[in-house]
Amino acid sequence: MIDFQNVIEDIYSDLKHTTNKGVVASYIPELAKQSNASFGIYLKPIDGNNCHVGDWDTPFSIQSISKVLALSKAIAFEDNKIWQRLDVEPSGNPFNHLTLLELENGIPRNPLINAGALVVADILVTHLKNPKQDFLEYVRNITNDQTINYNLEVATSEQQTGFKNYAAANLLKSYNNLNNAVDIVLDFYFHQCALEMNCEQLANAFYLFSNKGKCVNNKQHLTLSQVKRINAIMLTCGFYDEAGEFAFEVGLPGKSGVGGGIVALLPNNFVIVTWAPGLNPKGNSLIGMQALEQFTTKTNRSIF
Ligand code: GLU
């Protein structure tokens, strides 16, 4: 029997004092206030005790990680229809790259790059009565935590500086791949990315992807086939243009965000979340990736 608490404590002490901790994102000014000294890990097994170490209970901006939660809600509304507006191929480009969108006639490469997430946001704006409030309720419900909220300073900060996202949304609109007004879709998207959670809340939110579509309340939200698809997209597209490296080093489906969070999971086994705000040049948490590589190597738990 592996002592998981021991394993994550070892990893934590090994990496906590490394000198190269990466660089905190600053293109969203509010995120630049984070310290790259923060570091937390939370493990939520399907059976067994939760384990945690470090800054696991400090809330942080989940940013792109929210794209998976938005996709899971959109898929529940439109299921197969959604794939007429979105592809499922890794982009091999940074998350905010626009060239491919033009080359491929306004069909984003996948739902986890920004252009794809904007199409998903558009679907949610179409189907939800009060999009921002209803999406927040969905996240609170699957997490069983009514305290989760948007960080409005972060949303405003991105609203004032997210020019590439405005460009992507306008490009999508020009290809008739946005049904709602550009400003409304962006307002929803900036709030979605500004969701704030700690490592434990994020592990609870992603539990349904490791538990056959059933959330922590044991309520079925997704079919097995939808869970398979979402996990496949996380594996192939969840780490910007470093998804291959993450699969190679860690071997789990997952998603990172520029707030420094990473969530990864082994279907039917566990969800693991790391938070360390210093990023590597590809935009993934530097220490977080190293911690997850150590975790799957030490425990022999990966999808491969
Ligand atoms: N809101 C961020 C953006 O659109 C998300 C980036 C990320 O975490 O990858 O730029």
PDB file of N, CA, C and O and ligand atoms in Angstrom, residues 27-28 31 61-67 95-96 112 114 158 162 164-165 189-190 193-194 240 255-260 283, ligand 1:
ATOM      1  N   TYR A  27       0.790  39.330 -18.088  1.00  0.00           N
ATOM      2  CA  TYR A  27       0.046  39.971 -19.180  1.00  0.00           C
ATOM      3  C   TYR A  27      -1.391  40.285 -18.760  1.00  0.00           C
ATOM      4  O   TYR A  27      -2.053  41.120 -19.360  1.00  0.00           O
ATOM      5  N   ILE A  28      -1.868  39.600 -17.690  1.00  0.00           N
ATOM      6  CA  ILE A  28      -3.091  40.032 -17.015  1.00  0.00           C
ATOM      7  C   ILE A  28      -2.580  40.699 -15.731  1.00  0.00           C
ATOM      8  O   ILE A  28      -2.100  39.994 -14.827  1.00  0.00           O
ATOM      9  N   LEU A  31      -2.748  39.241 -12.181  1.00  0.00           N
ATOM     10  CA  LEU A  31      -2.056  37.977 -11.867  1.00  0.00           C
ATOM     11  C   LEU A  31      -0.607  38.208 -11.444  1.00  0.00           C
ATOM     12  O   LEU A  31      -0.009  37.380 -10.761  1.00  0.00           O
ATOM     13  N   SER A  61      -6.378  32.001  -9.154  1.00  0.00           N
ATOM     14  CA  SER A  61      -7.160  32.199 -10.378  1.00  0.00           C
ATOM     15  C   SER A  61      -6.999  30.964 -11.266  1.00  0.00           C
ATOM     16  O   SER A  61      -5.890  30.661 -11.703  1.00  0.00           O
ATOM     17  N   ILE A  62      -8.108  30.283 -11.562  1.00  0.00           N
ATOM     18  CA  ILE A  62      -7.932  29.002 -12.272  1.00  0.00           C
ATOM     19  C   ILE A  62      -7.737  29.200 -13.781  1.00  0.00           C
ATOM     20  O   ILE A  62      -7.286  28.299 -14.473  1.00  0.00           O
ATOM     21  N   GLN A  63      -8.093  30.384 -14.290  1.00  0.00           N
ATOM     22  CA  GLN A  63      -7.831  30.738 -15.695  1.00  0.00           C
ATOM     23  C   GLN A  63      -8.239  29.628 -16.673  1.00  0.00           C
ATOM     24  O   GLN A  63      -9.345  29.169 -16.642  1.00  0.00           O
ATOM     25  N   SER A  64      -7.312  29.153 -17.498  1.00  0.00           N
ATOM     26  CA  SER A  64      -7.676  28.208 -18.569  1.00  0.00           C
ATOM     27  C   SER A  64      -8.244  26.886 -18.079  1.00  0.00           C
ATOM     28  O   SER A  64      -8.863  26.162 -18.856  1.00  0.00           O
ATOM     29  N   ILE A  65      -8.002  26.568 -16.813  1.00  0.00           N
ATOM     30  CA  ILE A  65      -8.540  25.305 -16.292  1.00  0.00           C
ATOM     31  C   ILE A  65     -10.070  25.333 -16.382  1.00  0.00           C
ATOM     32  O   ILE A  65     -10.727  24.314 -16.591  1.00  0.00           O
ATOM     33  N   SER A  66     -10.621  26.550 -16.306  1.00  0.00           N
ATOM     34  CA  SER A  66     -12.083  26.704 -16.387  1.00  0.00           C
ATOM     35  C   SER A  66     -12.641  26.238 -17.730  1.00  0.00           C
ATOM     36  O   SER A  66     -13.827  25.926 -17.846  1.00  0.00           O
ATOM     37  N   LYS A  67     -11.756  26.194 -18.758  1.00  0.00           N
ATOM     38  CA  LYS A  67     -12.252  25.817 -20.098  1.00  0.00           C
ATOM     39  C   LYS A  67     -12.806  24.393 -20.101  1.00  0.00           C
ATOM     40  O   LYS A  67     -13.714  24.074 -20.860  1.00  0.00           O
ATOM     41  N   PHE A  95      -1.611  29.315 -26.711  1.00  0.00           N
ATOM     42  CA  PHE A  95      -3.056  29.318 -26.493  1.00  0.00           C
ATOM     43  C   PHE A  95      -3.796  30.457 -27.176  1.00  0.00           C
ATOM     44  O   PHE A  95      -4.978  30.370 -27.444  1.00  0.00           O
ATOM     45  N   ASN A  96      -3.060  31.577 -27.440  1.00  0.00           N
ATOM     46  CA  ASN A  96      -3.761  32.740 -27.993  1.00  0.00           C
ATOM     47  C   ASN A  96      -3.384  33.001 -29.446  1.00  0.00           C
ATOM     48  O   ASN A  96      -3.566  34.091 -29.970  1.00  0.00           O
ATOM     49  N   LEU A 112      -9.813  23.914 -26.000  1.00  0.00           N
ATOM     50  CA  LEU A 112      -9.001  24.394 -24.875  1.00  0.00           C
ATOM     51  C   LEU A 112      -8.059  25.528 -25.256  1.00  0.00           C
ATOM     52  O   LEU A 112      -7.444  26.142 -24.390  1.00  0.00           O
ATOM     53  N   ASN A 114      -7.742  29.428 -26.731  1.00  0.00           N
ATOM     54  CA  ASN A 114      -8.678  30.519 -26.452  1.00  0.00           C
ATOM     55  C   ASN A 114      -9.815  30.616 -27.462  1.00  0.00           C
ATOM     56  O   ASN A 114     -10.970  30.810 -27.088  1.00  0.00           O
ATOM     57  N   GLU A 158      -8.504  41.541 -16.986  1.00  0.00           N
ATOM     58  CA  GLU A 158      -8.380  40.934 -18.316  1.00  0.00           C
ATOM     59  C   GLU A 158      -9.259  41.660 -19.344  1.00  0.00           C
ATOM     60  O   GLU A 158      -8.888  41.786 -20.509  1.00  0.00           O
ATOM     61  N   GLY A 162      -7.180  42.281 -22.535  1.00  0.00           N
ATOM     62  CA  GLY A 162      -7.224  41.032 -23.318  1.00  0.00           C
ATOM     63  C   GLY A 162      -7.429  41.255 -24.803  1.00  0.00           C
ATOM     64  O   GLY A 162      -8.335  40.662 -25.414  1.00  0.00           O
ATOM     65  N   LYS A 164      -5.896  40.292 -27.489  1.00  0.00           N
ATOM     66  CA  LYS A 164      -5.837  39.115 -28.391  1.00  0.00           C
ATOM     67  C   LYS A 164      -7.152  38.340 -28.335  1.00  0.00           C
ATOM     68  O   LYS A 164      -7.586  37.768 -29.332  1.00  0.00           O
ATOM     69  N   ASN A 165      -7.774  38.315 -27.170  1.00  0.00           N
ATOM     70  CA  ASN A 165      -9.065  37.634 -27.081  1.00  0.00           C
ATOM     71  C   ASN A 165     -10.153  38.399 -27.834  1.00  0.00           C
ATOM     72  O   ASN A 165     -11.030  37.794 -28.449  1.00  0.00           O
ATOM     73  N   TYR A 189     -16.541  34.950 -20.906  1.00  0.00           N
ATOM     74  CA  TYR A 189     -15.247  34.242 -20.911  1.00  0.00           C
ATOM     75  C   TYR A 189     -14.292  34.795 -19.855  1.00  0.00           C
ATOM     76  O   TYR A 189     -13.621  34.029 -19.139  1.00  0.00           O
ATOM     77  N   PHE A 190     -14.213  36.129 -19.734  1.00  0.00           N
ATOM     78  CA  PHE A 190     -13.279  36.713 -18.756  1.00  0.00           C
ATOM     79  C   PHE A 190     -13.705  36.352 -17.326  1.00  0.00           C
ATOM     80  O   PHE A 190     -12.856  36.145 -16.465  1.00  0.00           O
ATOM     81  N   CYS A 193     -12.817  32.590 -16.678  1.00  0.00           N
ATOM     82  CA  CYS A 193     -11.383  32.415 -16.402  1.00  0.00           C
ATOM     83  C   CYS A 193     -11.017  32.973 -15.023  1.00  0.00           C
ATOM     84  O   CYS A 193     -10.021  32.564 -14.434  1.00  0.00           O
ATOM     85  N   ALA A 194     -11.812  33.916 -14.513  1.00  0.00           N
ATOM     86  CA  ALA A 194     -11.502  34.561 -13.233  1.00  0.00           C
ATOM     87  C   ALA A 194     -12.092  33.800 -12.038  1.00  0.00           C
ATOM     88  O   ALA A 194     -12.075  34.302 -10.912  1.00  0.00           O
ATOM     89  N   TYR A 240      -1.203  23.682 -23.687  1.00  0.00           N
ATOM     90  CA  TYR A 240      -0.705  24.590 -24.727  1.00  0.00           C
ATOM     91  C   TYR A 240       0.093  23.767 -25.735  1.00  0.00           C
ATOM     92  O   TYR A 240      -0.312  22.660 -26.077  1.00  0.00           O
ATOM     93  N   LYS A 255      -5.150  19.695 -17.206  1.00  0.00           N
ATOM     94  CA  LYS A 255      -5.245  21.049 -17.774  1.00  0.00           C
ATOM     95  C   LYS A 255      -4.490  22.015 -16.876  1.00  0.00           C
ATOM     96  O   LYS A 255      -4.572  21.922 -15.650  1.00  0.00           O
ATOM     97  N   SER A 256      -3.787  22.930 -17.513  1.00  0.00           N
ATOM     98  CA  SER A 256      -3.070  23.951 -16.749  1.00  0.00           C
ATOM     99  C   SER A 256      -3.704  25.313 -17.000  1.00  0.00           C
ATOM    100  O   SER A 256      -4.506  25.474 -17.919  1.00  0.00           O
ATOM    101  N   GLY A 257      -3.315  26.283 -16.194  1.00  0.00           N
ATOM    102  CA  GLY A 257      -3.783  27.658 -16.390  1.00  0.00           C
ATOM    103  C   GLY A 257      -2.666  28.621 -16.064  1.00  0.00           C
ATOM    104  O   GLY A 257      -1.742  28.264 -15.319  1.00  0.00           O
ATOM    105  N   VAL A 258      -2.751  29.858 -16.593  1.00  0.00           N
ATOM    106  CA  VAL A 258      -1.662  30.809 -16.363  1.00  0.00           C
ATOM    107  C   VAL A 258      -1.638  31.353 -14.930  1.00  0.00           C
ATOM    108  O   VAL A 258      -0.718  32.066 -14.564  1.00  0.00           O
ATOM    109  N   GLY A 259      -2.624  30.988 -14.119  1.00  0.00           N
ATOM    110  CA  GLY A 259      -2.578  31.299 -12.685  1.00  0.00           C
ATOM    111  C   GLY A 259      -1.631  30.367 -11.939  1.00  0.00           C
ATOM    112  O   GLY A 259      -1.417  30.521 -10.738  1.00  0.00           O
ATOM    113  N   GLY A 260      -1.089  29.354 -12.637  1.00  0.00           N
ATOM    114  CA  GLY A 260      -0.118  28.437 -12.022  1.00  0.00           C
ATOM    115  C   GLY A 260      -0.722  27.127 -11.527  1.00  0.00           C
ATOM    116  O   GLY A 260      -0.033  26.309 -10.930  1.00  0.00           O
ATOM    117  N   GLY A 283       4.233  28.432 -20.657  1.00  0.00           N
ATOM    118  CA  GLY A 283       3.039  28.899 -19.928  1.00  0.00           C
ATOM    119  C   GLY A 283       2.486  27.909 -18.924  1.00  0.00           C
ATOM    120  O   GLY A 283       1.423  28.125 -18.342  1.00  0.00           O
TER     121      GLY A 283
HETATM  122  N1  GLU B   1      -7.897  34.163 -19.477  1.00  0.00           N
HETATM  123  C1  GLU B   1      -6.641  33.767 -20.027  1.00  0.00           C
HETATM  124  C2  GLU B   1      -6.523  34.262 -21.452  1.00  0.00           C
HETATM  125  O1  GLU B   1      -7.450  34.147 -22.202  1.00  0.00           O
HETATM  126  C3  GLU B   1      -6.502  32.274 -19.933  1.00  0.00           C
HETATM  127  C4  GLU B   1      -5.126  31.860 -20.310  1.00  0.00           C
HETATM  128  C5  GLU B   1      -4.673  30.547 -19.742  1.00  0.00           C
HETATM  129  O2  GLU B   1      -4.794  30.262 -18.544  1.00  0.00           O
HETATM  130  O3  GLU B   1      -4.149  29.803 -20.561  1.00  0.00           O
HETATM  131  O4  GLU B   1      -5.530  34.791 -21.867  1.00  0.00           O
END
